[in-house]
PDB file of N, CA and C in Angstrom:
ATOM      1  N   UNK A   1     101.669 108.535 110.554  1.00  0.00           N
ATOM      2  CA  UNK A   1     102.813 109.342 110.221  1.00  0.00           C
ATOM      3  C   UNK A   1     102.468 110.824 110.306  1.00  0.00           C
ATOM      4  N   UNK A   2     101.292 111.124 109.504  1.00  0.00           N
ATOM      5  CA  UNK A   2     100.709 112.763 110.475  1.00  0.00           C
ATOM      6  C   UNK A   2     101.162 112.785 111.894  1.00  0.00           C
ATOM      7  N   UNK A   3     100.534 112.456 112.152  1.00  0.00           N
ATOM      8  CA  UNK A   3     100.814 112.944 113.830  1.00  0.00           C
ATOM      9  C   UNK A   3     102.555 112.993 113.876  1.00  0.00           C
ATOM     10  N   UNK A   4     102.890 112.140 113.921  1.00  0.00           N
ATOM     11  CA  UNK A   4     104.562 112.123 113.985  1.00  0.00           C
ATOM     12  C   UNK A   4     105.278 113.473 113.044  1.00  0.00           C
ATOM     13  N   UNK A   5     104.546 113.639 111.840  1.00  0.00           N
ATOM     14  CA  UNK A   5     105.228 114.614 111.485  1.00  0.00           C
ATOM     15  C   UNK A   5     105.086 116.245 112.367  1.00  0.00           C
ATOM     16  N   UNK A   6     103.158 116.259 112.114  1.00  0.00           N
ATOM     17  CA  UNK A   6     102.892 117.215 113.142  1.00  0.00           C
ATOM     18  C   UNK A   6     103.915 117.743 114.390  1.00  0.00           C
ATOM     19  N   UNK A   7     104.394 116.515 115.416  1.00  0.00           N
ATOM     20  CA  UNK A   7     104.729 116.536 116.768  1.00  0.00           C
ATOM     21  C   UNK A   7     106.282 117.290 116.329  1.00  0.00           C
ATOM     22  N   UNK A   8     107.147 116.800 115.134  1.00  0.00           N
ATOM     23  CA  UNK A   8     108.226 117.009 114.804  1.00  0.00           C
ATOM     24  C   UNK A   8     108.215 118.689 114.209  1.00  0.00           C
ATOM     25  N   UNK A   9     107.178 118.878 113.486  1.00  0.00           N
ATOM     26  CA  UNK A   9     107.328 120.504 112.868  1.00  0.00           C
ATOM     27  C   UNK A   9     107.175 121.098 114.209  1.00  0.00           C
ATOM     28  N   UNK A  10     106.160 121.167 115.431  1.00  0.00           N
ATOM     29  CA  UNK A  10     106.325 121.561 116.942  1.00  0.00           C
ATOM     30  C   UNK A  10     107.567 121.212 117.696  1.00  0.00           C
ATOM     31  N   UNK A  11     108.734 120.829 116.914  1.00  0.00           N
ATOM     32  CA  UNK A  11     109.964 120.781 117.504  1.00  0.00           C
ATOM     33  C   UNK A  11     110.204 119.609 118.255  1.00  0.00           C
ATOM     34  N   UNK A  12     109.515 118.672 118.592  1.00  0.00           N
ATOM     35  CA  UNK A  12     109.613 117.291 119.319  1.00  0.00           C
ATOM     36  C   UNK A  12     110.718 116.377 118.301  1.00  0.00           C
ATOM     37  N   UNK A  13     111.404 116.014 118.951  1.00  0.00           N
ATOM     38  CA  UNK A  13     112.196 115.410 118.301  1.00  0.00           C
ATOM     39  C   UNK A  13     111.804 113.840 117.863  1.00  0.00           C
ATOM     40  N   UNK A  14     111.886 112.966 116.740  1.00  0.00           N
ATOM     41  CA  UNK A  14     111.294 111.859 117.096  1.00  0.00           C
ATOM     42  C   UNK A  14     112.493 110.752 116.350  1.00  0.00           C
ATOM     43  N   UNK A  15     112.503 109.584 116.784  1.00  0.00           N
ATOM     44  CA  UNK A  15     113.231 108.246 116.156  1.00  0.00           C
ATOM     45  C   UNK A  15     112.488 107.505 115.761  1.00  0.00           C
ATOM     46  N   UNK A  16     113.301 107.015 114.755  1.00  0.00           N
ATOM     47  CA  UNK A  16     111.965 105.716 113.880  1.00  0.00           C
ATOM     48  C   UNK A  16     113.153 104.985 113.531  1.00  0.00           C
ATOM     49  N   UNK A  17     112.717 103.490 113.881  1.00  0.00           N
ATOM     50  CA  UNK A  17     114.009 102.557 113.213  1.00  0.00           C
ATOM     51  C   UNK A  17     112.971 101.658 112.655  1.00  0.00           C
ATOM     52  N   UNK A  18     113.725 101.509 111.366  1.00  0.00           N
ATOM     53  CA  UNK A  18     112.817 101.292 110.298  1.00  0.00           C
ATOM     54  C   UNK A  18     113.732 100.070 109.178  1.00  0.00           C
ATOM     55  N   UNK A  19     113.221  98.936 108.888  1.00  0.00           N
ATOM     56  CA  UNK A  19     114.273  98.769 107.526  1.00  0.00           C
ATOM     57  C   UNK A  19     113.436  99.028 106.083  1.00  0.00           C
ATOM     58  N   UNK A  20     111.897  99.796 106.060  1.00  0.00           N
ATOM     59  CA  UNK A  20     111.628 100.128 105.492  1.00  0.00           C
ATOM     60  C   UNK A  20     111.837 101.200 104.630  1.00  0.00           C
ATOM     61  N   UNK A  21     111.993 101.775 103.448  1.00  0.00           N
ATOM     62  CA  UNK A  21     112.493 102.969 102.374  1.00  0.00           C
ATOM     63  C   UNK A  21     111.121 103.844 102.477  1.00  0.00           C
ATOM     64  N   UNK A  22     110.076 103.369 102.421  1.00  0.00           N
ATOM     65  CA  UNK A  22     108.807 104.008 102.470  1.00  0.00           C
ATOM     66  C   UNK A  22     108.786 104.941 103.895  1.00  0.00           C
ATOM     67  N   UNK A  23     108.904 104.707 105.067  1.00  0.00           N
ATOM     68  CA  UNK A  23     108.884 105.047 106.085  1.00  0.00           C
ATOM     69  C   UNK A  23     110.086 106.089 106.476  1.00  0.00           C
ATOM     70  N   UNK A  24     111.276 105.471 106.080  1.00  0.00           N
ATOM     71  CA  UNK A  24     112.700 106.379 105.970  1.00  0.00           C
ATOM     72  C   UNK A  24     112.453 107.715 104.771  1.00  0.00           C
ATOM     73  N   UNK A  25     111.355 107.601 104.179  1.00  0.00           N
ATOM     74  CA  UNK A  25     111.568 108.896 103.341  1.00  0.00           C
ATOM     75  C   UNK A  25     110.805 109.741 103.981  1.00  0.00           C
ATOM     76  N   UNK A  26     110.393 110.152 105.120  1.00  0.00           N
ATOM     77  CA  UNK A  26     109.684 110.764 105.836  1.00  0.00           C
ATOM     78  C   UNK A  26     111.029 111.644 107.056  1.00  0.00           C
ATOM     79  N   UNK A  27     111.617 110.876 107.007  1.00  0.00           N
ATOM     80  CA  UNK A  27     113.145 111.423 107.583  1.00  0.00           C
ATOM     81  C   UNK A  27     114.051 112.730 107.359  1.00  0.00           C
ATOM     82  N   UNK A  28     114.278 113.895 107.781  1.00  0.00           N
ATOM     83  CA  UNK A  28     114.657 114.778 107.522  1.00  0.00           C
ATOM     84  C   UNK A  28     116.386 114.699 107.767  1.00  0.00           C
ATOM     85  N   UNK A  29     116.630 113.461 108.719  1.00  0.00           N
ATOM     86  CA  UNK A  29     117.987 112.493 108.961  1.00  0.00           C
ATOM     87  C   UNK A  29     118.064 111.317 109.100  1.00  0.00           C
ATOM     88  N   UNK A  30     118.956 110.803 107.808  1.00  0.00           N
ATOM     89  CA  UNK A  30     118.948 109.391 108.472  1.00  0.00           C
ATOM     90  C   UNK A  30     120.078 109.117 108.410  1.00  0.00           C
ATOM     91  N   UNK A  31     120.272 107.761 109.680  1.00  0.00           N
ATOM     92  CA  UNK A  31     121.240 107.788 110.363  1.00  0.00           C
ATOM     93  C   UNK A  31     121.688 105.825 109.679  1.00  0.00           C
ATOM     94  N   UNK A  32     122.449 105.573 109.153  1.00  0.00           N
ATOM     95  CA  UNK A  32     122.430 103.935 109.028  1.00  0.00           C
ATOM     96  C   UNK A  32     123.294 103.118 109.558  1.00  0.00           C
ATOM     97  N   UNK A  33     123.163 101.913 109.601  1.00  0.00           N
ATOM     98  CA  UNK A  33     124.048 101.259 110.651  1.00  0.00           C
ATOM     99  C   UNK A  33     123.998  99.681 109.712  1.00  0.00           C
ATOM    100  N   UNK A  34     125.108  99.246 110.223  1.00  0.00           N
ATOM    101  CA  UNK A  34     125.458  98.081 109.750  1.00  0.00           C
ATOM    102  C   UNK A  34     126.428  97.221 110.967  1.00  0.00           C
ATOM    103  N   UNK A  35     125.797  96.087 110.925  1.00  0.00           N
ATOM    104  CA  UNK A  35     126.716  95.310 112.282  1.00  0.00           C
ATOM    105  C   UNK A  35     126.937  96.202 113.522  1.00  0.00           C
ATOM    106  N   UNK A  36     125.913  97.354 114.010  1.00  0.00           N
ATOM    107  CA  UNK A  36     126.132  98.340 115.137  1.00  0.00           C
ATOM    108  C   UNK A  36     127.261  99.179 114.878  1.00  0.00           C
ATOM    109  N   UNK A  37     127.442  99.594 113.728  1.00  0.00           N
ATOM    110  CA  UNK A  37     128.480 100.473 113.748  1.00  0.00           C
ATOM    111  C   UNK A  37     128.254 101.742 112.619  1.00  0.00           C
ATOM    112  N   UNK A  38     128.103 102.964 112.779  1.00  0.00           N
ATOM    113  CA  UNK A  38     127.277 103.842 111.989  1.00  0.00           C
ATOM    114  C   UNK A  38     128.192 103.883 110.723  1.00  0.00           C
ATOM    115  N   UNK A  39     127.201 103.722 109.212  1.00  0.00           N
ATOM    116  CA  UNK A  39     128.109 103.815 108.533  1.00  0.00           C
ATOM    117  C   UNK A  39     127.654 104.890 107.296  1.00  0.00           C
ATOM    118  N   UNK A  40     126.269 105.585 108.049  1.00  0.00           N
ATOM    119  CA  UNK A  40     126.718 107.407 107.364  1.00  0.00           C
ATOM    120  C   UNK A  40     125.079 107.916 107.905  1.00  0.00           C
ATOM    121  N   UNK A  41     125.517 109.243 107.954  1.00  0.00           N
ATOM    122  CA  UNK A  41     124.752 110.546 108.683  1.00  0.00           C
ATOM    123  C   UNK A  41     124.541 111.185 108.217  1.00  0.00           C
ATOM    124  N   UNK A  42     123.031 111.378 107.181  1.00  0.00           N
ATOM    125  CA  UNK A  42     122.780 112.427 106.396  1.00  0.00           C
ATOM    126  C   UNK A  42     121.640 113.239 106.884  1.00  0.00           C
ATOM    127  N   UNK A  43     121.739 114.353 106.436  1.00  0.00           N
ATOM    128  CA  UNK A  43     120.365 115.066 106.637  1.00  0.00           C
ATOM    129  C   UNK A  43     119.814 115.108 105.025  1.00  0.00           C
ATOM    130  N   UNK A  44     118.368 114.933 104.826  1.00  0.00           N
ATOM    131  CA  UNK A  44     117.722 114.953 103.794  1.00  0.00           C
ATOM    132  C   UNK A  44     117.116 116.521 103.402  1.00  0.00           C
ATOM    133  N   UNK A  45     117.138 116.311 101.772  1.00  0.00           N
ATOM    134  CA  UNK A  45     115.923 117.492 101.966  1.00  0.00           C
ATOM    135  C   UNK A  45     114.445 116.986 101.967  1.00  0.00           C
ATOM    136  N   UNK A  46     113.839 116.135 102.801  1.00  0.00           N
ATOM    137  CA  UNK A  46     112.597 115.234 102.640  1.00  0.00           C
ATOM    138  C   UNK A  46     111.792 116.432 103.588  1.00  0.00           C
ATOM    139  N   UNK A  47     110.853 116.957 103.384  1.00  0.00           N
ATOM    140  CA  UNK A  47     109.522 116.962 104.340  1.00  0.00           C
ATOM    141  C   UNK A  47     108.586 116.569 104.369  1.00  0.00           C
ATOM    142  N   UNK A  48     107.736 116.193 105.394  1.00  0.00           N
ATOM    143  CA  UNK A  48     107.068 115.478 106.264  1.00  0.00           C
ATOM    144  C   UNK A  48     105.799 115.730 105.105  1.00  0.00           C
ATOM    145  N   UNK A  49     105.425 117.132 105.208  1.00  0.00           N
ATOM    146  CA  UNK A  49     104.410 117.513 104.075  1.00  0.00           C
ATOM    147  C   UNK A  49     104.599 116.757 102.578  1.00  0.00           C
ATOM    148  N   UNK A  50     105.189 117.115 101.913  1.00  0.00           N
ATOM    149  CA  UNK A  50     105.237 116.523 100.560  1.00  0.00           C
ATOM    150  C   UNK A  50     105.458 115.155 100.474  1.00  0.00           C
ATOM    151  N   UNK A  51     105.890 114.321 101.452  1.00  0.00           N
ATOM    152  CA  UNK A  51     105.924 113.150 101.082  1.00  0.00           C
ATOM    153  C   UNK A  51     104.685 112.167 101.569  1.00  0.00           C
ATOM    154  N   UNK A  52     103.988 113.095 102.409  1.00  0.00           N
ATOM    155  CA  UNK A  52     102.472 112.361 102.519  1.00  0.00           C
ATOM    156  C   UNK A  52     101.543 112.979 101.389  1.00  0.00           C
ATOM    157  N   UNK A  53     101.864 114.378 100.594  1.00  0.00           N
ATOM    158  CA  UNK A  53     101.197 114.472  99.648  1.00  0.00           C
ATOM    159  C   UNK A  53     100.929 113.333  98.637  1.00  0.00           C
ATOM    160  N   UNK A  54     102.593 112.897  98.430  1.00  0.00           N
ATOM    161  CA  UNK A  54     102.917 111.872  97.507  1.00  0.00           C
ATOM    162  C   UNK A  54     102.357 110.538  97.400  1.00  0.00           C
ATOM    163  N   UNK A  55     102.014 110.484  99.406  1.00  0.00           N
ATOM    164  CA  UNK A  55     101.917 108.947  99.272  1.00  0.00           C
ATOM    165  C   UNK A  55     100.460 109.250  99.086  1.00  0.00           C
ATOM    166  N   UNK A  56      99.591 109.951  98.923  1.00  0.00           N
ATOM    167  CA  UNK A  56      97.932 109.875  98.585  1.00  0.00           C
ATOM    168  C   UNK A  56      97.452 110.190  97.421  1.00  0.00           C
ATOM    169  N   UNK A  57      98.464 110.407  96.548  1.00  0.00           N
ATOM    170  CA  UNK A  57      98.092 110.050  95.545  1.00  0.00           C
ATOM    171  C   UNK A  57      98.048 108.806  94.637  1.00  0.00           C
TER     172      UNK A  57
END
């Protein structure tokens, strides 16, 4: 997930489909879907930094 965050603060855009909560909190948007049909579009205030702080502790 470093690296992925890394590549993303350098502006690379990245997708992660995930049905994990652990992995989705690394998300600065998430996007959800149900039966293929989007059913909400948020942007988070999550960053990439603090939530790997979190997870090492």
């Amino acid at each position: 997930m470093e690296l992925l965050c890394s590549l993303n603060d350098q502006g690379l855009s990245i997708i992660i489909v995930t049905h994990e909560d652990s992995v989705a909190a690394y998300a600065k948007r998430l996007v959800r879907f149900l039966d293929g049909e989007i059913q909400s579009d948020e942007f988070t205030s999550n960053a990439c930094g603090e939530v790997m702080k979190e997870a090492r502790q």
